[in-house]
């Protein structure tokens, strides 16, 4: 039996979880429990426990601290006793946006020679570990070096936290926000 209350920890977060050991329907105090990370995202580093060997209290409960690795995705912890085991699954999510990269989309910068036209940009937000942020961070774009600076959003957020198709096409200085 497990207490999986922190199903979606943020990458690098330390969470407290509990393992409940029962003998039939009754709590089993004094049971030895071993912990092991049996699955984590490719390339993830930093997943750890405060201890890998636990003993349940008189209520059959053993608490542990689990630090999620640096990569968003599925982490599976196996808790085993002499009489069986259980897997506890955590779906780690990215942290807050720490970096935003804005890149022009190739062949979409100008309408024609000497003309002011739309510029398409790709904005990508990631957390401190490089995980794409799937929330909508506020991105402020100012275009004042092209004789025009109105910025309007015309793209939807992609699953990786990016947006595209921004239009800079008015002569008045203006700053707009992507949400």
PDB file of C-alpha atoms in Angstrom:
ATOM      1  CA  UNK A   1       0.000   0.000   0.000  1.00  0.00           C
ATOM      2  CA  UNK A   2       1.453   3.429  -0.774  1.00  0.00           C
ATOM      3  CA  UNK A   3       0.642   7.071  -0.189  1.00  0.00           C
ATOM      4  CA  UNK A   4       1.197   8.686  -3.545  1.00  0.00           C
ATOM      5  CA  UNK A   5      -0.077  12.185  -2.682  1.00  0.00           C
ATOM      6  CA  UNK A   6       2.711  14.026  -4.515  1.00  0.00           C
ATOM      7  CA  UNK A   7       2.080  12.546  -7.977  1.00  0.00           C
ATOM      8  CA  UNK A   8       3.421  15.553  -9.893  1.00  0.00           C
ATOM      9  CA  UNK A   9       6.519  16.954  -8.221  1.00  0.00           C
ATOM     10  CA  UNK A  10       8.583  19.633  -9.956  1.00  0.00           C
ATOM     11  CA  UNK A  11      12.007  18.526 -11.265  1.00  0.00           C
ATOM     12  CA  UNK A  12      14.716  18.708  -8.561  1.00  0.00           C
ATOM     13  CA  UNK A  13      12.008  18.897  -5.845  1.00  0.00           C
ATOM     14  CA  UNK A  14      12.324  16.848  -2.651  1.00  0.00           C
ATOM     15  CA  UNK A  15       9.015  15.327  -1.569  1.00  0.00           C
ATOM     16  CA  UNK A  16       7.985  13.218   1.412  1.00  0.00           C
ATOM     17  CA  UNK A  17       6.082   9.994   0.741  1.00  0.00           C
ATOM     18  CA  UNK A  18       4.979   7.044   2.841  1.00  0.00           C
ATOM     19  CA  UNK A  19       4.886   3.301   2.405  1.00  0.00           C
ATOM     20  CA  UNK A  20       2.183   1.402   4.324  1.00  0.00           C
ATOM     21  CA  UNK A  21       2.893  -2.266   5.043  1.00  0.00           C
ATOM     22  CA  UNK A  22       0.020  -4.548   6.042  1.00  0.00           C
ATOM     23  CA  UNK A  23      -0.224  -8.175   7.054  1.00  0.00           C
ATOM     24  CA  UNK A  24      -3.653  -9.141   5.776  1.00  0.00           C
ATOM     25  CA  UNK A  25      -5.740  -6.151   6.871  1.00  0.00           C
ATOM     26  CA  UNK A  26      -3.566  -5.190   9.857  1.00  0.00           C
ATOM     27  CA  UNK A  27      -0.629  -2.771  10.042  1.00  0.00           C
ATOM     28  CA  UNK A  28       2.738  -4.518  10.091  1.00  0.00           C
ATOM     29  CA  UNK A  29       5.172  -2.680  12.373  1.00  0.00           C
ATOM     30  CA  UNK A  30       8.883  -3.382  12.218  1.00  0.00           C
ATOM     31  CA  UNK A  31       8.919  -4.414   8.552  1.00  0.00           C
ATOM     32  CA  UNK A  32      12.124  -3.699   6.644  1.00  0.00           C
ATOM     33  CA  UNK A  33      11.525  -1.827   3.366  1.00  0.00           C
ATOM     34  CA  UNK A  34      14.127  -1.240   0.654  1.00  0.00           C
ATOM     35  CA  UNK A  35      13.764   1.584  -1.887  1.00  0.00           C
ATOM     36  CA  UNK A  36      15.155   1.758  -5.412  1.00  0.00           C
ATOM     37  CA  UNK A  37      14.552   3.992  -8.444  1.00  0.00           C
ATOM     38  CA  UNK A  38      13.696   1.466 -11.180  1.00  0.00           C
ATOM     39  CA  UNK A  39      12.718   3.895 -13.949  1.00  0.00           C
ATOM     40  CA  UNK A  40      13.532   7.498 -14.790  1.00  0.00           C
ATOM     41  CA  UNK A  41      13.673   9.633 -17.949  1.00  0.00           C
ATOM     42  CA  UNK A  42      16.685   9.098 -20.234  1.00  0.00           C
ATOM     43  CA  UNK A  43      19.594  11.305 -19.248  1.00  0.00           C
ATOM     44  CA  UNK A  44      18.066  12.291 -15.920  1.00  0.00           C
ATOM     45  CA  UNK A  45      20.450  12.950 -13.051  1.00  0.00           C
ATOM     46  CA  UNK A  46      19.975  13.656  -9.360  1.00  0.00           C
ATOM     47  CA  UNK A  47      17.167  11.277  -8.366  1.00  0.00           C
ATOM     48  CA  UNK A  48      17.870  10.191  -4.780  1.00  0.00           C
ATOM     49  CA  UNK A  49      16.475   9.229  -1.372  1.00  0.00           C
ATOM     50  CA  UNK A  50      17.337  10.402   2.123  1.00  0.00           C
ATOM     51  CA  UNK A  51      17.698   6.667   2.882  1.00  0.00           C
ATOM     52  CA  UNK A  52      17.109   3.455   0.929  1.00  0.00           C
ATOM     53  CA  UNK A  53      16.497   1.201   3.966  1.00  0.00           C
ATOM     54  CA  UNK A  54      13.378   1.888   6.048  1.00  0.00           C
ATOM     55  CA  UNK A  55      11.611   0.246   8.981  1.00  0.00           C
ATOM     56  CA  UNK A  56       7.875   0.687   9.446  1.00  0.00           C
ATOM     57  CA  UNK A  57       6.543   2.146  12.692  1.00  0.00           C
ATOM     58  CA  UNK A  58       3.889   0.424  14.875  1.00  0.00           C
ATOM     59  CA  UNK A  59       1.215   1.633  12.424  1.00  0.00           C
ATOM     60  CA  UNK A  60       3.009  -0.080   9.513  1.00  0.00           C
ATOM     61  CA  UNK A  61       4.128   3.238   8.015  1.00  0.00           C
ATOM     62  CA  UNK A  62       7.589   4.217   6.789  1.00  0.00           C
ATOM     63  CA  UNK A  63       8.233   7.759   5.526  1.00  0.00           C
ATOM     64  CA  UNK A  64      10.951   8.655   3.073  1.00  0.00           C
ATOM     65  CA  UNK A  65      12.152  11.702   1.144  1.00  0.00           C
ATOM     66  CA  UNK A  66      12.576  11.385  -2.594  1.00  0.00           C
ATOM     67  CA  UNK A  67      14.395  14.010  -4.648  1.00  0.00           C
ATOM     68  CA  UNK A  68      13.194  13.950  -8.236  1.00  0.00           C
ATOM     69  CA  UNK A  69      15.860  14.146 -10.935  1.00  0.00           C
ATOM     70  CA  UNK A  70      16.493  17.067 -13.274  1.00  0.00           C
ATOM     71  CA  UNK A  71      14.376  15.846 -16.198  1.00  0.00           C
ATOM     72  CA  UNK A  72      10.587  16.018 -16.538  1.00  0.00           C
ATOM     73  CA  UNK A  73       8.913  12.637 -17.003  1.00  0.00           C
ATOM     74  CA  UNK A  74       8.135   9.362 -15.239  1.00  0.00           C
ATOM     75  CA  UNK A  75      10.032   8.219 -12.147  1.00  0.00           C
ATOM     76  CA  UNK A  76       9.194   4.813 -10.665  1.00  0.00           C
ATOM     77  CA  UNK A  77      10.259   3.929  -7.139  1.00  0.00           C
ATOM     78  CA  UNK A  78      10.134   0.278  -6.047  1.00  0.00           C
ATOM     79  CA  UNK A  79       9.527  -0.399  -2.357  1.00  0.00           C
ATOM     80  CA  UNK A  80      10.163  -4.024  -1.396  1.00  0.00           C
ATOM     81  CA  UNK A  81       9.891  -6.175   1.718  1.00  0.00           C
ATOM     82  CA  UNK A  82      10.664  -9.867   2.241  1.00  0.00           C
ATOM     83  CA  UNK A  83       7.086 -10.693   1.266  1.00  0.00           C
ATOM     84  CA  UNK A  84       6.478  -8.463  -1.755  1.00  0.00           C
ATOM     85  CA  UNK A  85       6.942  -5.127  -3.457  1.00  0.00           C
ATOM     86  CA  UNK A  86       5.040  -2.176  -4.861  1.00  0.00           C
ATOM     87  CA  UNK A  87       5.935   0.489  -7.430  1.00  0.00           C
ATOM     88  CA  UNK A  88       5.191   4.151  -6.744  1.00  0.00           C
ATOM     89  CA  UNK A  89       5.017   6.334  -9.871  1.00  0.00           C
ATOM     90  CA  UNK A  90       5.743  10.058  -9.980  1.00  0.00           C
ATOM     91  CA  UNK A  91       5.216  12.246 -13.056  1.00  0.00           C
ATOM     92  CA  UNK A  92       7.738  15.065 -12.654  1.00  0.00           C
ATOM     93  CA  UNK A  93       6.823  18.360 -14.298  1.00  0.00           C
ATOM     94  CA  UNK A  94       9.105  21.209 -15.439  1.00  0.00           C
ATOM     95  CA  UNK A  95       9.918  24.048 -13.087  1.00  0.00           C
ATOM     96  CA  UNK A  96       9.116  27.713 -13.695  1.00  0.00           C
ATOM     97  CA  UNK A  97      10.365  29.367 -16.872  1.00  0.00           C
ATOM     98  CA  UNK A  98      13.996  30.377 -16.402  1.00  0.00           C
ATOM     99  CA  UNK A  99      14.968  31.013 -20.017  1.00  0.00           C
ATOM    100  CA  UNK A 100      13.121  32.211 -23.097  1.00  0.00           C
ATOM    101  CA  UNK A 101      14.661  31.992 -26.541  1.00  0.00           C
ATOM    102  CA  UNK A 102      13.175  34.005 -29.403  1.00  0.00           C
ATOM    103  CA  UNK A 103      14.353  32.989 -32.872  1.00  0.00           C
ATOM    104  CA  UNK A 104      13.274  34.242 -36.310  1.00  0.00           C
ATOM    105  CA  UNK A 105      11.667  31.605 -38.501  1.00  0.00           C
ATOM    106  CA  UNK A 106      13.721  31.157 -41.665  1.00  0.00           C
ATOM    107  CA  UNK A 107      12.345  32.777 -44.838  1.00  0.00           C
ATOM    108  CA  UNK A 108       9.596  34.615 -42.936  1.00  0.00           C
ATOM    109  CA  UNK A 109      11.252  37.899 -41.996  1.00  0.00           C
ATOM    110  CA  UNK A 110      10.265  40.497 -44.604  1.00  0.00           C
ATOM    111  CA  UNK A 111       7.521  41.092 -47.153  1.00  0.00           C
ATOM    112  CA  UNK A 112       9.785  42.389 -49.904  1.00  0.00           C
ATOM    113  CA  UNK A 113      12.674  44.696 -50.671  1.00  0.00           C
ATOM    114  CA  UNK A 114      12.255  48.035 -48.903  1.00  0.00           C
ATOM    115  CA  UNK A 115       8.841  47.112 -47.568  1.00  0.00           C
ATOM    116  CA  UNK A 116       7.772  46.674 -43.983  1.00  0.00           C
ATOM    117  CA  UNK A 117       6.214  43.268 -43.537  1.00  0.00           C
ATOM    118  CA  UNK A 118       5.452  40.636 -40.958  1.00  0.00           C
ATOM    119  CA  UNK A 119       8.244  38.885 -39.110  1.00  0.00           C
ATOM    120  CA  UNK A 120       7.573  35.400 -37.766  1.00  0.00           C
ATOM    121  CA  UNK A 121       9.324  34.421 -34.567  1.00  0.00           C
ATOM    122  CA  UNK A 122       9.570  31.234 -32.537  1.00  0.00           C
ATOM    123  CA  UNK A 123       9.540  31.718 -28.736  1.00  0.00           C
ATOM    124  CA  UNK A 124      10.586  28.788 -26.564  1.00  0.00           C
ATOM    125  CA  UNK A 125      10.547  28.775 -22.734  1.00  0.00           C
ATOM    126  CA  UNK A 126      12.494  26.277 -20.614  1.00  0.00           C
ATOM    127  CA  UNK A 127      13.173  25.728 -16.916  1.00  0.00           C
ATOM    128  CA  UNK A 128      16.603  25.919 -15.242  1.00  0.00           C
ATOM    129  CA  UNK A 129      17.355  22.340 -16.392  1.00  0.00           C
ATOM    130  CA  UNK A 130      16.380  22.898 -20.037  1.00  0.00           C
ATOM    131  CA  UNK A 131      13.002  21.154 -19.780  1.00  0.00           C
ATOM    132  CA  UNK A 132      10.397  22.787 -22.057  1.00  0.00           C
ATOM    133  CA  UNK A 133       7.889  24.698 -19.932  1.00  0.00           C
ATOM    134  CA  UNK A 134       4.324  23.753 -20.786  1.00  0.00           C
ATOM    135  CA  UNK A 135       2.788  26.730 -18.980  1.00  0.00           C
ATOM    136  CA  UNK A 136       2.363  30.095 -20.664  1.00  0.00           C
ATOM    137  CA  UNK A 137       5.102  32.398 -19.391  1.00  0.00           C
ATOM    138  CA  UNK A 138       4.876  36.111 -20.095  1.00  0.00           C
ATOM    139  CA  UNK A 139       7.215  37.035 -22.934  1.00  0.00           C
ATOM    140  CA  UNK A 140       7.661  40.717 -23.768  1.00  0.00           C
ATOM    141  CA  UNK A 141       8.879  41.564 -27.263  1.00  0.00           C
ATOM    142  CA  UNK A 142       9.861  45.062 -28.355  1.00  0.00           C
ATOM    143  CA  UNK A 143      10.730  45.769 -31.975  1.00  0.00           C
ATOM    144  CA  UNK A 144      12.209  49.238 -32.327  1.00  0.00           C
ATOM    145  CA  UNK A 145      15.105  48.703 -34.707  1.00  0.00           C
ATOM    146  CA  UNK A 146      13.111  48.090 -37.891  1.00  0.00           C
ATOM    147  CA  UNK A 147      11.145  51.330 -38.157  1.00  0.00           C
ATOM    148  CA  UNK A 148       8.125  49.486 -36.854  1.00  0.00           C
ATOM    149  CA  UNK A 149       7.404  47.898 -33.548  1.00  0.00           C
ATOM    150  CA  UNK A 150       3.835  46.740 -33.107  1.00  0.00           C
ATOM    151  CA  UNK A 151       3.905  43.185 -31.905  1.00  0.00           C
ATOM    152  CA  UNK A 152       0.812  41.005 -32.114  1.00  0.00           C
ATOM    153  CA  UNK A 153       0.405  37.378 -31.188  1.00  0.00           C
ATOM    154  CA  UNK A 154      -1.122  35.110 -33.779  1.00  0.00           C
ATOM    155  CA  UNK A 155      -0.018  31.613 -32.814  1.00  0.00           C
ATOM    156  CA  UNK A 156      -1.179  29.115 -30.233  1.00  0.00           C
ATOM    157  CA  UNK A 157       1.111  27.652 -27.619  1.00  0.00           C
ATOM    158  CA  UNK A 158       2.650  24.338 -28.661  1.00  0.00           C
ATOM    159  CA  UNK A 159       2.990  21.395 -26.276  1.00  0.00           C
ATOM    160  CA  UNK A 160       6.661  22.287 -25.737  1.00  0.00           C
ATOM    161  CA  UNK A 161       5.770  25.767 -24.440  1.00  0.00           C
ATOM    162  CA  UNK A 162       6.646  27.600 -27.647  1.00  0.00           C
ATOM    163  CA  UNK A 163       4.648  30.088 -29.667  1.00  0.00           C
ATOM    164  CA  UNK A 164       5.165  31.310 -33.186  1.00  0.00           C
ATOM    165  CA  UNK A 165       3.830  33.676 -35.852  1.00  0.00           C
ATOM    166  CA  UNK A 166       4.323  37.071 -34.261  1.00  0.00           C
ATOM    167  CA  UNK A 167       3.607  40.073 -36.477  1.00  0.00           C
ATOM    168  CA  UNK A 168       5.623  43.303 -36.244  1.00  0.00           C
ATOM    169  CA  UNK A 169       3.999  45.618 -38.732  1.00  0.00           C
ATOM    170  CA  UNK A 170       2.984  49.053 -37.383  1.00  0.00           C
ATOM    171  CA  UNK A 171       5.115  52.242 -37.212  1.00  0.00           C
ATOM    172  CA  UNK A 172       4.129  53.190 -33.626  1.00  0.00           C
ATOM    173  CA  UNK A 173       6.407  51.972 -30.807  1.00  0.00           C
ATOM    174  CA  UNK A 174       4.509  49.335 -28.874  1.00  0.00           C
ATOM    175  CA  UNK A 175       5.211  46.419 -26.585  1.00  0.00           C
ATOM    176  CA  UNK A 176       2.858  43.490 -26.298  1.00  0.00           C
ATOM    177  CA  UNK A 177       2.807  40.379 -24.140  1.00  0.00           C
ATOM    178  CA  UNK A 178       2.461  36.705 -24.985  1.00  0.00           C
ATOM    179  CA  UNK A 179       0.373  34.806 -22.475  1.00  0.00           C
TER     180      UNK A 179
END
